[in-house]
CSV table of C-alpha atoms in Angstrom, one decimal:
chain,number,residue,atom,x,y,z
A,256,UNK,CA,8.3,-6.9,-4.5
A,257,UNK,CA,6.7,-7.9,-1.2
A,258,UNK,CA,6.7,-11.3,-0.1
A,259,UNK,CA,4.4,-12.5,3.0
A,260,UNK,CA,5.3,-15.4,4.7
A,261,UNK,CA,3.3,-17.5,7.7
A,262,UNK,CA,2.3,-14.3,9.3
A,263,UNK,CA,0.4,-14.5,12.3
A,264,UNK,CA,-1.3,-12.0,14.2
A,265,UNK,CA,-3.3,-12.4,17.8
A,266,UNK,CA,-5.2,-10.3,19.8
A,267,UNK,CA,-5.4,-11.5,23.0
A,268,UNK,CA,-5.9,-15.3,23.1
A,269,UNK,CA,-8.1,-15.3,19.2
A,270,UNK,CA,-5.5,-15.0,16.2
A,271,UNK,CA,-7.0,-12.5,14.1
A,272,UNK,CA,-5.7,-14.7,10.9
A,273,UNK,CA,-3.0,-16.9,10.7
A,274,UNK,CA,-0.3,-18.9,8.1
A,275,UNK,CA,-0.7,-15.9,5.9
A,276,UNK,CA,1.3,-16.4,3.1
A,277,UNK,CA,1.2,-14.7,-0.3
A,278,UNK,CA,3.7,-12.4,-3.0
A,279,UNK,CA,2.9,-8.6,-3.8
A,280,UNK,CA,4.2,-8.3,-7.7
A,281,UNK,CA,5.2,-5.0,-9.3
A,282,UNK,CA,1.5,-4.7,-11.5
A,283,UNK,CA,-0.5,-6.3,-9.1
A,284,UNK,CA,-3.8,-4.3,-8.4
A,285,UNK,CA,-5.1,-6.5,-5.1
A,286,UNK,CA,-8.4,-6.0,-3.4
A,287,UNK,CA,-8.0,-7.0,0.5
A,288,UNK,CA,-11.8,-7.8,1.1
A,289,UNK,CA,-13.5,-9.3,4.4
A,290,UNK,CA,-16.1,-8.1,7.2
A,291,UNK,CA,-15.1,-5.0,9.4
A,292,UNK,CA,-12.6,-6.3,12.4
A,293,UNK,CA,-11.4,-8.9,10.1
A,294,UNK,CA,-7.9,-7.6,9.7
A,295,UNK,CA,-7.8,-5.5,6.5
A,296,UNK,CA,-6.9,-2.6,7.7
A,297,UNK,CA,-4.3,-4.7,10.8
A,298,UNK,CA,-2.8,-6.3,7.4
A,299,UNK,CA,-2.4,-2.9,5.9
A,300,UNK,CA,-0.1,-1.3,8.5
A,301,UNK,CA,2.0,-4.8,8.8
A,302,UNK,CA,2.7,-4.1,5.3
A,303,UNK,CA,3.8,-0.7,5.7
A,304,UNK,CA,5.8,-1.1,9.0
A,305,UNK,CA,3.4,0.3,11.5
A,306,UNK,CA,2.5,-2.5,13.6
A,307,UNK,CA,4.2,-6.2,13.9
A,308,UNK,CA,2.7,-8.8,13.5
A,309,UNK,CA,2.5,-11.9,16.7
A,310,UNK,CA,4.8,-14.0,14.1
A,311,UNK,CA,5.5,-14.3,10.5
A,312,UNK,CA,7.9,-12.4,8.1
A,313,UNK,CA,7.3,-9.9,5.3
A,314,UNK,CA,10.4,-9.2,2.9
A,315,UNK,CA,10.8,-5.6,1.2
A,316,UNK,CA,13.4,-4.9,-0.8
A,317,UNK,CA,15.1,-1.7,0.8
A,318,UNK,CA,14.8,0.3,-2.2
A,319,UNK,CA,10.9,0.2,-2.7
A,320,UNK,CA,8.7,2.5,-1.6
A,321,UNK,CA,5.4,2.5,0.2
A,322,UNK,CA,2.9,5.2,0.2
A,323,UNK,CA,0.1,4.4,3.0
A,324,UNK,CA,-3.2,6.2,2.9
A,325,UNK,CA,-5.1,5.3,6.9
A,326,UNK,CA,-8.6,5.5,7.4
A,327,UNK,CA,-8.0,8.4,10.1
A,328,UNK,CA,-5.2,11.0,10.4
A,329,UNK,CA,-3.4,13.5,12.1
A,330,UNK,CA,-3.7,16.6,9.3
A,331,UNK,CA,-2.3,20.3,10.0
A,332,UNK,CA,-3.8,23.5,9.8
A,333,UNK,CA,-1.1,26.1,9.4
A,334,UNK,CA,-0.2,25.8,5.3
A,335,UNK,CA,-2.0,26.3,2.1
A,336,UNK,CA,-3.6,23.2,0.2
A,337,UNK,CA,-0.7,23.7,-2.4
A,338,UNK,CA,1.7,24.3,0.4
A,339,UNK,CA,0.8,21.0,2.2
A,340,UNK,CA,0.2,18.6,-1.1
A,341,UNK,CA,4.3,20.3,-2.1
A,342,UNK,CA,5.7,18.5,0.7
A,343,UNK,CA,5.8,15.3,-1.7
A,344,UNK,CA,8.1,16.9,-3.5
A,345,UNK,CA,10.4,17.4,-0.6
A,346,UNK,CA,13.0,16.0,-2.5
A,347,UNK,CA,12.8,17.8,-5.2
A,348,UNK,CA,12.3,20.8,-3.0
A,349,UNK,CA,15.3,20.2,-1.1
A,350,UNK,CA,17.3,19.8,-4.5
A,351,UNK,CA,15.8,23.6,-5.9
A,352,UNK,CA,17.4,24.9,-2.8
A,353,UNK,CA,20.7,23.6,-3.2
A,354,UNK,CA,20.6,25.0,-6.9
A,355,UNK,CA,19.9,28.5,-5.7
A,356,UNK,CA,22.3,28.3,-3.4
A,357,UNK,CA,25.1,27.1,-6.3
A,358,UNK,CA,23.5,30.0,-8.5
A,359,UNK,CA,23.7,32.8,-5.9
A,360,UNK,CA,27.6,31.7,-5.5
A,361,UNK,CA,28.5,31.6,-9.3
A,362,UNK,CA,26.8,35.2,-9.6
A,363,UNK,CA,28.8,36.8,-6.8
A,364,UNK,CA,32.1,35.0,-8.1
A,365,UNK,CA,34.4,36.8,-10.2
A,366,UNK,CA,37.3,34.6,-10.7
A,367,UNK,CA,36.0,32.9,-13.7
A,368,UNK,CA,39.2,31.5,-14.5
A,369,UNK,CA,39.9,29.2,-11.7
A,370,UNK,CA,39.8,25.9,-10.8
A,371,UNK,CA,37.4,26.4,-8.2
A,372,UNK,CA,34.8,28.1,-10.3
A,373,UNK,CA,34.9,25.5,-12.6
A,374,UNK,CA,34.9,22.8,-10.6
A,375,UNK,CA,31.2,24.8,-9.1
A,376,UNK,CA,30.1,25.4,-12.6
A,377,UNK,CA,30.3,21.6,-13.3
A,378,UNK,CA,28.7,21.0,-10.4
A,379,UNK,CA,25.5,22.8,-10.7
A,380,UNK,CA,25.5,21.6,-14.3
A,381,UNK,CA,25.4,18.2,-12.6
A,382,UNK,CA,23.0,18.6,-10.3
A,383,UNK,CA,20.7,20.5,-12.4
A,384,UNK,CA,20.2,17.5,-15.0
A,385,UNK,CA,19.7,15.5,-11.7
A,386,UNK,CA,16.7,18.1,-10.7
A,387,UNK,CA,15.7,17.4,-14.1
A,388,UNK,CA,15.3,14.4,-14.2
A,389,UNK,CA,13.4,14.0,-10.4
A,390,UNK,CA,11.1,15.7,-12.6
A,391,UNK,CA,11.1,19.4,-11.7
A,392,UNK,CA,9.9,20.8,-15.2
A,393,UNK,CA,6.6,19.6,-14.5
A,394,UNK,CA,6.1,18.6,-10.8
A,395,UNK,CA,3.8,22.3,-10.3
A,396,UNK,CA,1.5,21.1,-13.2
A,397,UNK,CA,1.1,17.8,-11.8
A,398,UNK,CA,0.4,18.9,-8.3
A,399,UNK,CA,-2.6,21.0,-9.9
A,400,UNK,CA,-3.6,17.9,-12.1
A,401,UNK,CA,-4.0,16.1,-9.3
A,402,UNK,CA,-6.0,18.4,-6.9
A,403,UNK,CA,-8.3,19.2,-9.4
A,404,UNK,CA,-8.6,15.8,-10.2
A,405,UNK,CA,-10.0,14.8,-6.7
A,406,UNK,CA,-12.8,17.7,-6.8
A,407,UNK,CA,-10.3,21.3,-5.7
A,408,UNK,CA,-11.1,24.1,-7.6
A,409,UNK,CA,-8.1,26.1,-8.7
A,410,UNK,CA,-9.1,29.0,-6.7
A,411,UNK,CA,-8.9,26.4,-3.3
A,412,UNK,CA,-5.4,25.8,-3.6
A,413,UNK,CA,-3.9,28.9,-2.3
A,414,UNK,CA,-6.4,28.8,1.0
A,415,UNK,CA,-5.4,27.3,4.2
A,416,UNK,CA,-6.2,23.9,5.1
A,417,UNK,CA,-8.1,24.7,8.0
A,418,UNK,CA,-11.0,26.2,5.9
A,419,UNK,CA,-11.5,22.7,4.8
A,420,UNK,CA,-13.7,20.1,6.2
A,421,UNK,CA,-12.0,16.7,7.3
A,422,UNK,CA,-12.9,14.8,4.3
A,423,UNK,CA,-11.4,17.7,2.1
A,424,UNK,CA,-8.2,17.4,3.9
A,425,UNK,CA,-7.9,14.0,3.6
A,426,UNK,CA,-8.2,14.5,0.0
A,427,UNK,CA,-5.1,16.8,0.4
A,428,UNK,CA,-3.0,13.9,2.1
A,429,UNK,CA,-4.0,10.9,-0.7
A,430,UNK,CA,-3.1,13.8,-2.9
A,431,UNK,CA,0.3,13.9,-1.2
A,432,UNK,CA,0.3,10.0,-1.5
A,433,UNK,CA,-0.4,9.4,-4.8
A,434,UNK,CA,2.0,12.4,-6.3
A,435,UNK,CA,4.9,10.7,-4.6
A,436,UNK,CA,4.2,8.0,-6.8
A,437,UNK,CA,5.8,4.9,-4.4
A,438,UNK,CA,6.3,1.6,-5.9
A,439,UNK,CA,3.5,0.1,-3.7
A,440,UNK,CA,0.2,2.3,-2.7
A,441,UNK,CA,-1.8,0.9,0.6
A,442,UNK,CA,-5.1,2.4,0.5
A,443,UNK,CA,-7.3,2.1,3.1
A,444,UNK,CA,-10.8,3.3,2.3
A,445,UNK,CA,-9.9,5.7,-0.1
A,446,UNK,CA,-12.8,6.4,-1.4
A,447,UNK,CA,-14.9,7.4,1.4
A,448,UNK,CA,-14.4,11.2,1.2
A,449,UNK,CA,-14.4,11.1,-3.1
A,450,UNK,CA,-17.1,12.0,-5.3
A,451,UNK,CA,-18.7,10.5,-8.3
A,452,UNK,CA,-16.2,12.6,-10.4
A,453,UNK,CA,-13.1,12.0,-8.2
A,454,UNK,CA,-13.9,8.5,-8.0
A,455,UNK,CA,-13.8,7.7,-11.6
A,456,UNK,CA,-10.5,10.0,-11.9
A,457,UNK,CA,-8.3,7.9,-9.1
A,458,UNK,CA,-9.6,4.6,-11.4
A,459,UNK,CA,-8.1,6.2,-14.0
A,460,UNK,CA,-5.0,7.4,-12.2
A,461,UNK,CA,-4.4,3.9,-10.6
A,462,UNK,CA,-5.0,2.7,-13.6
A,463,UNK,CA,-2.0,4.2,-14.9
A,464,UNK,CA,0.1,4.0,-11.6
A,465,UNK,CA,3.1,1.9,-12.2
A,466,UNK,CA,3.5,0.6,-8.8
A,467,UNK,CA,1.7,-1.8,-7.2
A,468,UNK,CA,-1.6,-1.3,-5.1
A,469,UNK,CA,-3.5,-2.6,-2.2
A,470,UNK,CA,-6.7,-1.1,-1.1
A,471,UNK,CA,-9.8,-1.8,1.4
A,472,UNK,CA,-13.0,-0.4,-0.1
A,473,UNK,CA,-16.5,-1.2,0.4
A,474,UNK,CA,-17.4,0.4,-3.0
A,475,UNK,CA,-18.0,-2.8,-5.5
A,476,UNK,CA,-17.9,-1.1,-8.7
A,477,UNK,CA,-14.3,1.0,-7.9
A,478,UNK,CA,-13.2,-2.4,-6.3
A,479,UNK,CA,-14.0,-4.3,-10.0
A,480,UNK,CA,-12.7,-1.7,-12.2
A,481,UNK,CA,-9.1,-1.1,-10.5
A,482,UNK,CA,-8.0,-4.3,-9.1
A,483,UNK,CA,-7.3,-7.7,-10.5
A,484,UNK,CA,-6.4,-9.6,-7.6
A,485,UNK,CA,-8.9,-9.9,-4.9
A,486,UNK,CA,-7.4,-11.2,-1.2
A,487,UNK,CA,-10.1,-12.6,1.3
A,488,UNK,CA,-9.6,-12.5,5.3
A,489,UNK,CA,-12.3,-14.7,6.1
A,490,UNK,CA,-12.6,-16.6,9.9
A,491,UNK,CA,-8.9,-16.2,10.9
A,492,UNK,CA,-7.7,-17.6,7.4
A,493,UNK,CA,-6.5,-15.1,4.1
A,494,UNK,CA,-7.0,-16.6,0.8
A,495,UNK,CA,-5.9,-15.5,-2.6
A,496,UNK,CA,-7.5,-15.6,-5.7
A,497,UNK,CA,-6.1,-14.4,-8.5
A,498,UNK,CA,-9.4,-12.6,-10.0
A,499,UNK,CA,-11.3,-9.5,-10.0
A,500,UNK,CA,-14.0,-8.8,-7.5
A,501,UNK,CA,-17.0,-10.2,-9.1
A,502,UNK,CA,-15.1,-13.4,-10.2
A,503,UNK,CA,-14.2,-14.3,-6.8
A,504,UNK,CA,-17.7,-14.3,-5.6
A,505,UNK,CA,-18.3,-16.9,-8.0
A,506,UNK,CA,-15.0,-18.4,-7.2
A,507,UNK,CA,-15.4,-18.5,-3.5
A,508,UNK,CA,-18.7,-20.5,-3.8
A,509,UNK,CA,-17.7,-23.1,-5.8
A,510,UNK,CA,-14.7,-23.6,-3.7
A,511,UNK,CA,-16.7,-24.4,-0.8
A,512,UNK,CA,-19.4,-26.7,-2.3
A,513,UNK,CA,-16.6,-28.4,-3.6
A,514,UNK,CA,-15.3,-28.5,0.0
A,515,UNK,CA,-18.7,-29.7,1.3
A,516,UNK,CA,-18.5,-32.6,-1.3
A,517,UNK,CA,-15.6,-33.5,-0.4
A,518,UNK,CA,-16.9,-33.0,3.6
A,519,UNK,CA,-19.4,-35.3,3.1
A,520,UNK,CA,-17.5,-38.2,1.2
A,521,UNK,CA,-14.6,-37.9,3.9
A,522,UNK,CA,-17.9,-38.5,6.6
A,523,UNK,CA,-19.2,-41.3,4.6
A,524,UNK,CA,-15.6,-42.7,4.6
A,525,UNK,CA,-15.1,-42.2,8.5
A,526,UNK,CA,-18.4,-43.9,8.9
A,527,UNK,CA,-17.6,-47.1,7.2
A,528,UNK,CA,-14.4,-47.7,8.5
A,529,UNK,CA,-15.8,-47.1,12.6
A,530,UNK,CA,-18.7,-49.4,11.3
A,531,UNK,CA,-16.0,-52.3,9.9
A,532,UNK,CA,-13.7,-51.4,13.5
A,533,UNK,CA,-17.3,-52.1,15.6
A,534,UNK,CA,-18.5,-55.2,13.8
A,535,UNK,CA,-15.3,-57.1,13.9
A,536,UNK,CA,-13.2,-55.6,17.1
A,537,UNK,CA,-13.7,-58.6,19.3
A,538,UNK,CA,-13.4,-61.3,16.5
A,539,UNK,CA,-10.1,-62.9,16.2
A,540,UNK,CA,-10.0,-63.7,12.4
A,541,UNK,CA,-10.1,-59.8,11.7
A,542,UNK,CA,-8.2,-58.5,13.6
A,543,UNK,CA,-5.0,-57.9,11.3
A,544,UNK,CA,-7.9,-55.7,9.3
A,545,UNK,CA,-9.4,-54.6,12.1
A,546,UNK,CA,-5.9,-52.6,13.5
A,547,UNK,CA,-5.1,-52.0,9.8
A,548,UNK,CA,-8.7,-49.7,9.8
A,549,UNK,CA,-7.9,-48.4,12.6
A,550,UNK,CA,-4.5,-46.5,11.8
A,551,UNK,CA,-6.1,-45.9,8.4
A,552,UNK,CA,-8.1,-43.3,10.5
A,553,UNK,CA,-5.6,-42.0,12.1
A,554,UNK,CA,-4.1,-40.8,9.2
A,555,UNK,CA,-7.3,-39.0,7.9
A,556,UNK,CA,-7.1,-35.9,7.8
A,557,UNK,CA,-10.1,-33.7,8.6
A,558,UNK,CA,-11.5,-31.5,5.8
A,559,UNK,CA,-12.2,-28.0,6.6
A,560,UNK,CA,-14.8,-25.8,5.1
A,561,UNK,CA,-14.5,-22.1,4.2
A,562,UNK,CA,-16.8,-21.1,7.0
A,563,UNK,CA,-19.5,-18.7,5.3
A,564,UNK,CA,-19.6,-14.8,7.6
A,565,UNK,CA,-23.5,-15.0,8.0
A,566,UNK,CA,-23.4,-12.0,10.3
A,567,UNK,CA,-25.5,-8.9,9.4
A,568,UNK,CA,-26.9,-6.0,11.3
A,569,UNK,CA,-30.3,-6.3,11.9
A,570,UNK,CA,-32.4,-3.3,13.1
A,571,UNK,CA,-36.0,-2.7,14.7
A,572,UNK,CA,-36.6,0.7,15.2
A,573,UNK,CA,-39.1,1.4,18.2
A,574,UNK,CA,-42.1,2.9,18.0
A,575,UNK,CA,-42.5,6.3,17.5
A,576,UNK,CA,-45.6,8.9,17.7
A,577,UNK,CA,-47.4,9.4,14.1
A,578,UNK,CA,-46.1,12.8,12.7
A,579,UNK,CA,-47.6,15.0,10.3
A,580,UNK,CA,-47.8,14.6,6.5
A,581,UNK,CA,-45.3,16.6,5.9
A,582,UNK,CA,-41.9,16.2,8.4
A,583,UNK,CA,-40.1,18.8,6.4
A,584,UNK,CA,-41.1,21.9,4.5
A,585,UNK,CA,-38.0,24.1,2.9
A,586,UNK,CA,-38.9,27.2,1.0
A,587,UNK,CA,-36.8,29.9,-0.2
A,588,UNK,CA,-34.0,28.4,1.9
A,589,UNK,CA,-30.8,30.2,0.9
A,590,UNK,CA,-27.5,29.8,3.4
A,591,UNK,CA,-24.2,32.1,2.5
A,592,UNK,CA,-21.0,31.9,3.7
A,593,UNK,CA,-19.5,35.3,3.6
A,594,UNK,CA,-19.3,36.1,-0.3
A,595,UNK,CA,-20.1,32.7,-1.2
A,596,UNK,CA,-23.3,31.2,-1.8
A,597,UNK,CA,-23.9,28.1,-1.4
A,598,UNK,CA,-27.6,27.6,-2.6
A,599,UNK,CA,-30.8,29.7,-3.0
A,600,UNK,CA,-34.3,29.3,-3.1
A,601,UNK,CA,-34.4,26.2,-2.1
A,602,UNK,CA,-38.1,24.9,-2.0
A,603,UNK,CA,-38.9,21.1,-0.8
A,604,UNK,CA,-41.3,19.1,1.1
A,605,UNK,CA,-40.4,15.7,2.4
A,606,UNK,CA,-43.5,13.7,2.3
A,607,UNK,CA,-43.8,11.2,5.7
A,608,UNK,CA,-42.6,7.8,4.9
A,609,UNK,CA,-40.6,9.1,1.7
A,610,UNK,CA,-37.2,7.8,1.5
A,611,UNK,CA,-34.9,10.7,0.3
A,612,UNK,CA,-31.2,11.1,-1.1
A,613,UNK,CA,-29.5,14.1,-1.5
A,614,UNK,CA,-26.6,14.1,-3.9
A,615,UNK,CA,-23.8,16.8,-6.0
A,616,UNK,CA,-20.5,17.0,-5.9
A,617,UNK,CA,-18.3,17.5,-2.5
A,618,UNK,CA,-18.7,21.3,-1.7
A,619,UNK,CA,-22.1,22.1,-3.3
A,620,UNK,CA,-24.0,22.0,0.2
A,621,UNK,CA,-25.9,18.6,1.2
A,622,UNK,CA,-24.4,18.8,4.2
A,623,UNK,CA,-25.0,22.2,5.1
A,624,UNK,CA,-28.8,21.7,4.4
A,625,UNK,CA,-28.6,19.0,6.7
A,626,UNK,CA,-27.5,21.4,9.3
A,627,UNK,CA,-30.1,23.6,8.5
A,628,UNK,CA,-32.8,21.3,8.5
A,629,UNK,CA,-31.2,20.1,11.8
A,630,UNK,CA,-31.1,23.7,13.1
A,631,UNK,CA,-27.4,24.1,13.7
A,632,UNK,CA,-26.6,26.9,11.6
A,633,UNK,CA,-28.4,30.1,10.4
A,634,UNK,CA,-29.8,30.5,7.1
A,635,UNK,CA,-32.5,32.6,5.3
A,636,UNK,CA,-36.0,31.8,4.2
A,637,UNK,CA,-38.2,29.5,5.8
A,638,UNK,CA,-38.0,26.0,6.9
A,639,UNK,CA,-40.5,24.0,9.0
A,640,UNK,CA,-40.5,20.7,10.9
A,641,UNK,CA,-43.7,19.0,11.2
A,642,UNK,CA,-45.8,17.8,14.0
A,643,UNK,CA,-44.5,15.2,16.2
A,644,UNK,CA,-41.5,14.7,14.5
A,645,UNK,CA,-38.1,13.2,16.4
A,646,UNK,CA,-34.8,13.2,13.9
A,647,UNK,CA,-32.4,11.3,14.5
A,648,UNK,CA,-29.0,12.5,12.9
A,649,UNK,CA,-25.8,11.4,12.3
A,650,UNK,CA,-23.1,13.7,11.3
A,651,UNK,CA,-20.3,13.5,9.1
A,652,UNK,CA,-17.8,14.2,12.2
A,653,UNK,CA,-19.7,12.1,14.2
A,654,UNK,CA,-16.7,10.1,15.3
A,655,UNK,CA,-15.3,13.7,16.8
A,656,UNK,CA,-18.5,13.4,18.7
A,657,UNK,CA,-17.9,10.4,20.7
A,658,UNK,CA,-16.2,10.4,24.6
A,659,UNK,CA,-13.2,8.8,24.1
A,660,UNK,CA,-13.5,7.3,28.1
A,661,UNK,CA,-16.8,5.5,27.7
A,662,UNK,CA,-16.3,1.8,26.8
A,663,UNK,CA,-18.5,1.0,23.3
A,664,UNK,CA,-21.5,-0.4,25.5
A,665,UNK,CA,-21.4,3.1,28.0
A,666,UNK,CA,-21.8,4.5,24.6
């Protein structure tokens, strides 16, 4: 379906990776996998047309298509969630209209005996099986199926988008993605807005997905349970194995203490034969041997080893003024947004040192207690921060946050 071939991509004098090579079958579930500024995500928009690579080629047949799912997009404000997640059947959309329009002309016809209103009546009986076919009788029930499916209520799908937090409205776009239903799917985080429940209903959607996929995804569990191919982007080099997540792990270690075995034998080798050159260079009897070692190591070939990505964040977080037993105190906390509420009586005390996770389903307010905890939104009922105590918060839209003009380090 997709074939890859000595791609090459450089950013500034560094290639990124290089003599990428691999094929992209109709079944194949692959997991692209590799530290962050590796290329997953470069690799991703090559394969979709978006960016070009510094050299290489990648084959598509011109009738397949692509359905790409980015880590960050433009979304609109000015339609409905069912509105917006319809425009993947644009198609079928486009065909409904042409049918009305055929319709509206047969009604207001009366010369039922002509050519010409025969030749229209076979025509809309034509295209009719065609919008059948496209899948019109059921195209409404599966838009539903699949908002629901990633965590909408059916009450949310006739409000506007822009009600909708940015994680909600990407939902609405992989909605758009996966009811299109293109013969290769390039997901790019996709689970990073989903769920517990949505999760485990795109496994089983993929799953069942015809087409091929490709995702990114830092979740190990949804990695092992959808894909079967597993893709590595590792020190400028892309390997393929042809397993599932956890496999490869295993995989990818023996391959490189094979490579260091074979490392250190190759040494051992280069060793002996600079000894042999040494010993006998300036003695005439071996020197038919001594010139024979010496293009013997010019034909060696260096072994290379899979070099292992040691690099990990380490923090130390500076000292900080003792604060009270108790940082946090809710009680009665209840927060409404017009009619609805989100919780009530809410009672809690964070003990200092505790280590606290609040979790539910997208919508049910852990973010919104956050606020309140943090002071940026009203609410009712008491809630108390305790003695000395500095918060340090990052918020879901932090990346909205940031000033664009400041360099990473001005940051």
């Amino acid at each position: 379906m997709i074939a890859v071939e000595s791609l090459k991509v450089e950013f500034g004098v560094k290639p990124l990776f290089q003599d990428a090579s691999f094929v992209v079958n109709d079944r194949d579930r692959i997991a692209l996998v590799g530290k962050n500024g590796a290329g997953k995500s470069t690799l991703l928009k090559i394969l979709c047309g978006m960016q070009k690579p510094t050299s290489g080629v990648v084959s598509i047949p011109a009738d397949t298509t692509i359905g790409y799912l980015p880590q960050v997009m433009v979304l609109q404000d000015d339609t409905t969630v069912r509105e917006e997640a319809r425009k993947a059947f644009a198609d079928l959309t486009q065909q409904k209209e042409r049918l009305d329009t055929m319709q509206r002309q047969l009604a207001e016809r009366t010369d039922y005996e002509s050519v010409e209103y025969t030749a229209l009546v076979d025509r809309f009986t034509q295209e009719h099986d065609r919008y059948m076919m496209m899948g019109a009788g059921n195209y409404e029930a599966e838009l539903e199926r699949t908002l629901i499916g990633l965590g909408f209520l059916r009450e949310d799908l006739d409000r506007p988008t822009s009600e909708f937090s940015g994680g909600w409205r990407m939902r609405i776009e992989l909605a758009k993605i996966l009811l299109r239903r293109p013969d290769v799917l390039l997901l790019d985080e996709p689970t990073n807005h989903l769920d517990i429940e949505s999760i485990q209903w795109m496994e089983q959607f993929l799953a069942t997905s015809p087409g091929a996929v490709i995702l990114v995804s830092h979740d190990r569990a949804f990695i092992n349970n959808v894909t079967n191919r597993t893709i590595e982007i590792s020190c400028g080099q892309i390997v393929d194995y042809k397993v599932k997540y956890d496999e490869f792990v295993v995989l990818r270690a023996e391959r490189r203490e094979q490579q260091l075995r074979a490392y250190e034998n190759q040494q051992k080798e280069i060793a002996d034969i600079k000894d042999f050159i040494e010993r006998f260079r300036y003695k005439p009897t071996k020197a038919v041997q001594v010139q024979s070692r010496i293009k013997q190591l010019a034909k060696i070939v260096p072994i290379e080893i899979d070099e292992v990505d040691r690099s990990a964040m380490h923090l130390k977080f500076p000292p900080c003024l003792r604060s009270g037993d108790f940082p946090v105190i809710c009680e009665d906390v209840r927060k409404d947004y017009g009619h609805h509420t989100v919780f009530d009586e809410v009672s809690l005390t964070i003990r200092r040192g505790e280590k606290v996770a609040f979790v539910g389903k997208n919508g049910e307010g852990k973010s919104t207690l956050v606020k309140c905890i943090m002071g940026e939104i009203p609410f009712e009922g008491q809630l108390k921060i305790g003695h000395n105590v500095q918060i340090g918060y990052f918020a879901q839209n932090q990346a909205q946050l940031l000033d664009e003009n400041l360099t990473v380090y001005d940051t």
